[in-house]
CSV table of C-alpha atoms in Angstrom, one decimal:
chain,number,residue,atom,x,y,z
H,1,MET,CA,139.2,79.1,104.7
H,2,LEU,CA,137.5,80.6,102.3
H,3,CYS,CA,134.6,78.9,101.6
H,4,ASP,CA,134.3,79.7,105.2
H,5,SER,CA,134.6,83.3,105.1
H,6,LEU,CA,132.0,82.9,102.0
H,7,ASP,CA,129.5,81.8,104.7
H,8,ALA,CA,130.2,83.8,107.2
H,9,GLY,CA,128.0,86.5,105.6
H,10,GLY,CA,128.3,90.3,105.9
H,11,PRO,CA,131.4,92.3,104.8
H,12,ILE,CA,133.5,89.3,105.3
H,13,SER,CA,131.6,87.2,102.3
H,14,MET,CA,132.0,90.5,99.8
H,15,LEU,CA,135.7,90.4,100.5
H,16,ALA,CA,136.0,86.4,99.7
H,17,LEU,CA,133.8,86.9,97.2
H,18,GLN,CA,136.7,89.2,95.9
H,19,GLY,CA,139.4,87.1,96.5
H,20,VAL,CA,137.2,84.5,94.5
H,21,LEU,CA,137.3,86.6,92.1
H,22,GLU,CA,140.7,87.1,91.8
H,23,LEU,CA,141.5,83.6,91.8
H,24,VAL,CA,138.9,82.6,88.6
H,25,ARG,CA,140.4,85.4,86.7
H,26,ARG,CA,144.3,85.5,87.3
H,27,HIS,CA,144.9,81.8,87.9
H,28,ASN,CA,142.0,79.9,86.1
H,29,ILE,CA,140.9,78.1,89.4
H,30,ASP,CA,137.8,76.3,89.1
H,31,TYR,CA,135.7,77.6,92.5
H,32,PRO,CA,132.5,74.9,93.4
H,33,ASP,CA,129.0,76.7,93.9
H,34,MET,CA,130.6,79.9,93.0
H,35,TYR,CA,127.5,81.7,91.1
H,36,ASP,CA,125.1,79.6,93.7
H,37,ARG,CA,126.8,81.3,96.8
H,38,LEU,CA,126.6,85.0,94.1
H,39,TYR,CA,123.1,84.0,94.0
H,40,ALA,CA,122.2,83.7,97.2
H,41,MET,CA,123.8,86.8,98.6
H,42,PHE,CA,121.2,88.4,96.7
H,43,GLU,CA,118.4,89.3,99.7
H,44,PRO,CA,116.2,91.9,100.4
H,45,GLU,CA,118.8,92.4,103.5
H,46,MET,CA,121.2,93.2,101.5
H,47,PHE,CA,119.9,96.7,100.5
H,48,ALA,CA,120.6,97.9,104.5
H,49,THR,CA,123.8,96.9,104.1
H,50,ARG,CA,127.2,99.2,102.9
H,51,TYR,CA,128.8,97.2,100.4
H,52,LYS,CA,125.3,96.5,98.2
H,53,ARG,CA,126.9,98.5,95.3
H,54,ARG,CA,130.0,96.5,95.7
H,55,LEU,CA,128.0,93.2,95.2
H,56,MET,CA,126.6,94.6,92.1
H,57,HIS,CA,129.7,95.6,90.7
H,58,LEU,CA,131.0,91.8,91.3
H,59,ALA,CA,128.5,90.3,90.0
H,60,ASP,CA,128.2,92.2,86.5
H,61,ILE,CA,132.2,91.1,86.6
H,62,PHE,CA,130.8,87.6,87.0
H,63,LEU,CA,128.3,87.4,84.7
H,64,SER,CA,130.2,89.0,81.9
H,65,SER,CA,130.9,85.5,80.4
H,66,THR,CA,128.9,85.2,77.4
H,67,HIS,CA,129.8,81.2,77.8
H,68,LEU,CA,127.4,81.2,80.8
H,69,PRO,CA,124.2,78.7,80.7
H,70,GLU,CA,120.9,80.0,79.9
H,71,GLY,CA,119.3,79.0,82.9
H,72,LEU,CA,122.2,80.4,85.4
H,73,VAL,CA,121.6,84.0,83.4
H,74,ALA,CA,117.3,83.7,83.8
H,75,ALA,CA,117.7,83.2,87.4
H,76,PHE,CA,120.0,86.2,88.0
H,77,ALA,CA,118.2,88.4,85.7
H,78,LYS,CA,114.6,86.6,87.6
H,79,ARG,CA,115.7,87.4,91.0
H,80,LEU,CA,117.3,91.1,90.1
H,81,SER,CA,114.1,92.0,88.3
H,82,ARG,CA,112.3,90.6,91.7
H,83,LEU,CA,114.0,92.5,94.3
H,84,SER,CA,114.3,95.6,92.3
H,85,LEU,CA,110.3,95.6,93.4
H,86,VAL,CA,111.3,96.3,97.2
H,87,ALA,CA,114.3,97.9,96.5
H,88,ALA,CA,114.9,101.7,97.3
H,89,PRO,CA,114.7,103.3,93.5
H,90,GLU,CA,118.4,104.3,93.8
H,91,ASP,CA,119.1,100.4,94.3
H,92,ALA,CA,116.4,99.3,92.1
H,93,VAL,CA,118.1,101.6,88.8
H,94,GLY,CA,121.5,99.3,89.6
H,95,LEU,CA,119.5,96.1,89.5
H,96,LEU,CA,117.9,97.2,86.3
H,97,GLN,CA,121.1,98.0,84.9
H,98,LEU,CA,122.5,95.2,85.5
H,99,VAL,CA,119.8,93.4,84.2
H,100,ALA,CA,120.1,94.9,80.8
H,101,ASN,CA,123.4,94.0,80.6
H,102,LEU,CA,122.4,90.2,81.1
H,103,LEU,CA,119.8,90.6,78.2
H,104,LEU,CA,122.4,92.3,75.8
H,105,ARG,CA,125.1,89.7,76.6
H,106,HIS,CA,122.8,86.7,76.1
H,107,PRO,CA,120.4,87.4,73.7
H,108,ALA,CA,118.6,84.4,73.9
H,109,LEU,CA,117.7,85.4,77.2
H,110,LYS,CA,114.9,88.5,75.5
H,111,ARG,CA,112.0,85.9,75.1
H,112,MET,CA,111.7,86.9,79.0
H,113,ILE,CA,110.5,90.0,78.1
H,114,CYS,CA,107.9,88.7,75.4
H,115,LEU,CA,106.6,85.6,77.3
H,116,GLU,CA,102.8,86.8,76.7
H,117,ASP,CA,101.4,83.7,77.8
H,118,THR,CA,103.1,84.1,81.0
H,119,PRO,CA,100.9,85.6,83.6
H,120,ALA,CA,102.0,88.4,85.4
H,121,ILE,CA,100.7,87.6,88.6
H,122,MET,CA,102.9,86.6,91.6
H,123,SER,CA,101.2,84.2,92.7
H,124,ASN,CA,100.8,82.3,89.2
H,125,ASP,CA,104.6,82.8,88.6
H,126,PRO,CA,106.8,79.3,88.0
H,127,TYR,CA,109.7,81.0,90.0
H,128,VAL,CA,111.2,79.7,93.0
H,129,MET,CA,112.2,83.2,94.8
H,130,GLU,CA,112.8,81.3,98.3
H,131,GLU,CA,115.3,78.8,96.2
H,132,THR,CA,119.0,79.3,96.9
H,133,CYS,CA,120.0,77.3,94.4
H,134,ALA,CA,119.9,79.0,90.6
H,135,SER,CA,119.2,76.0,88.8
H,136,GLY,CA,116.4,75.1,90.9
H,137,SER,CA,114.6,78.5,90.4
H,138,ARG,CA,112.6,77.8,87.6
H,139,ALA,CA,113.3,81.3,86.3
H,140,LEU,CA,113.3,80.2,82.3
H,141,GLY,CA,109.3,79.1,82.7
H,142,SER,CA,109.1,82.8,84.0
H,143,SER,CA,108.8,86.2,82.7
H,144,LEU,CA,110.5,89.6,83.5
H,145,TRP,CA,107.2,91.0,84.2
H,146,GLU,CA,108.6,92.8,87.4
H,147,VAL,CA,110.2,95.1,84.7
H,148,VAL,CA,107.2,95.9,82.5
H,149,ALA,CA,105.5,97.1,86.1
H,150,LEU,CA,108.4,98.7,87.2
H,151,GLN,CA,107.9,100.9,84.0
H,152,ARG,CA,105.1,102.9,85.5
H,153,HIS,CA,107.1,103.3,88.6
H,154,ALA,CA,107.0,107.1,90.3
H,155,ALA,CA,110.2,107.7,90.5
H,156,PRO,CA,111.3,108.6,86.7
H,157,ALA,CA,115.2,107.4,86.9
H,158,LEU,CA,113.6,104.1,87.6
H,159,SER,CA,110.7,104.2,85.2
H,160,ALA,CA,113.8,105.2,82.9
H,161,ALA,CA,116.0,102.3,84.1
H,162,ALA,CA,112.8,99.8,83.2
H,163,ALA,CA,112.8,100.9,80.1
H,164,THR,CA,116.8,100.4,79.3
H,165,VAL,CA,115.7,96.9,80.0
H,166,LEU,CA,113.0,96.8,77.3
H,167,ALA,CA,114.9,98.9,74.9
H,168,ALA,CA,118.1,96.3,75.5
H,169,ALA,CA,115.3,93.4,74.8
H,170,ALA,CA,114.9,94.7,71.7
H,171,ALA,CA,117.9,96.1,69.8
H,172,ARG,CA,120.9,94.8,69.8
H,173,ALA,CA,123.8,97.6,72.3
H,174,GLN,CA,126.7,97.6,74.3
H,175,PRO,CA,126.5,96.6,77.8
H,176,HIS,CA,127.2,99.6,80.1
H,177,ALA,CA,128.9,99.8,83.2
H,178,LEU,CA,126.7,100.2,86.5
H,179,ALA,CA,126.5,103.4,88.7
H,180,PRO,CA,124.0,103.1,90.8
H,181,PRO,CA,123.3,106.7,92.3
H,182,ASP,CA,122.4,106.6,96.2
H,183,ALA,CA,119.7,108.5,97.6
H,184,ALA,CA,120.8,111.9,97.6
H,185,GLN,CA,122.1,112.2,94.3
H,186,SER,CA,118.6,111.1,92.8
H,187,PHE,CA,116.9,113.5,95.4
H,188,ASP,CA,118.9,116.3,94.2
H,189,ALA,CA,118.8,115.4,90.5
H,190,GLU,CA,114.7,116.0,90.7
H,191,LEU,CA,115.1,119.1,92.5
H,192,LYS,CA,117.2,120.5,89.8
H,193,LYS,CA,114.0,119.6,87.0
H,194,ARG,CA,112.1,122.4,85.6
H,195,PHE,CA,108.5,121.1,84.7
H,196,LYS,CA,106.6,123.7,82.0
H,197,THR,CA,103.4,122.0,82.9
H,198,ILE,CA,102.6,120.9,86.7
H,199,GLU,CA,99.1,119.1,87.6
H,200,MET,CA,97.0,120.5,90.1
H,201,ASN,CA,93.9,118.7,89.5
H,202,PHE,CA,92.4,115.9,87.8
H,203,VAL,CA,89.8,117.3,86.0
H,204,ARG,CA,90.7,120.7,84.4
H,205,PRO,CA,88.4,123.2,85.2
H,206,GLN,CA,86.2,125.3,83.2
H,207,GLY,CA,85.7,128.1,84.6
H,208,MET,CA,85.4,129.5,88.3
H,209,SER,CA,82.4,127.4,89.0
H,210,THR,CA,82.4,124.0,90.6
H,211,PRO,CA,82.2,120.8,88.4
H,212,SER,CA,79.1,119.3,88.4
H,213,GLY,CA,78.6,116.6,90.6
H,214,GLU,CA,80.7,118.5,92.8
H,215,ARG,CA,79.8,118.1,96.6
H,216,VAL,CA,82.6,120.4,98.2
H,217,MET,CA,79.5,123.2,98.6
H,218,GLN,CA,77.4,120.9,100.6
H,219,TYR,CA,80.1,121.0,103.1
H,220,TRP,CA,81.2,124.9,102.5
H,221,GLU,CA,79.1,128.0,102.1
H,222,LEU,CA,80.8,130.9,100.3
H,223,MET,CA,80.5,134.2,102.3
H,224,ALA,CA,80.2,137.8,100.8
């Protein structure tokens, strides 16, 4: 019954996953393919559901053990990083927080940040996103170039979350609790920010005259 519920998809799978977690933690029951089933739940479609935060929270608990195989954790870190490229900023922040926790619990994976010889091009990336089995994703041969790319994201909260992942790979710290904000909280936080300087132009003007080479005067004429 529990296996069928996990394969049902949607909220039913989420409730079944919660039940599996309780069986594993409280009764030390070994559930077959538990991590592969959890791995397969992280798809782009998850961002349109109401239980996406709950899924990230449960994944953080399932992956909290420091005795998990390195290849398994690397597959999760890579999949979460890849999904953060297509997720909304508030969802990508939660994914990157989870990636940072994985790097802190498994220091050996920090080399995925420092793989300078790995091409940062999706077509040359050996990672197989379509693979639903973590062991067959070839994540250990890849790098977390997605995190470096997101460090230049226009959303300040997302770029800061990417910087947190890079900091986790550089120093030893304690994993933090996942608290991804929703879209309304992110929008309100940006509205409350105050900037000392606001950029209005790419080139700082030197006077009232137009810059050299400016073509605007070809189409407009100032009238006295």
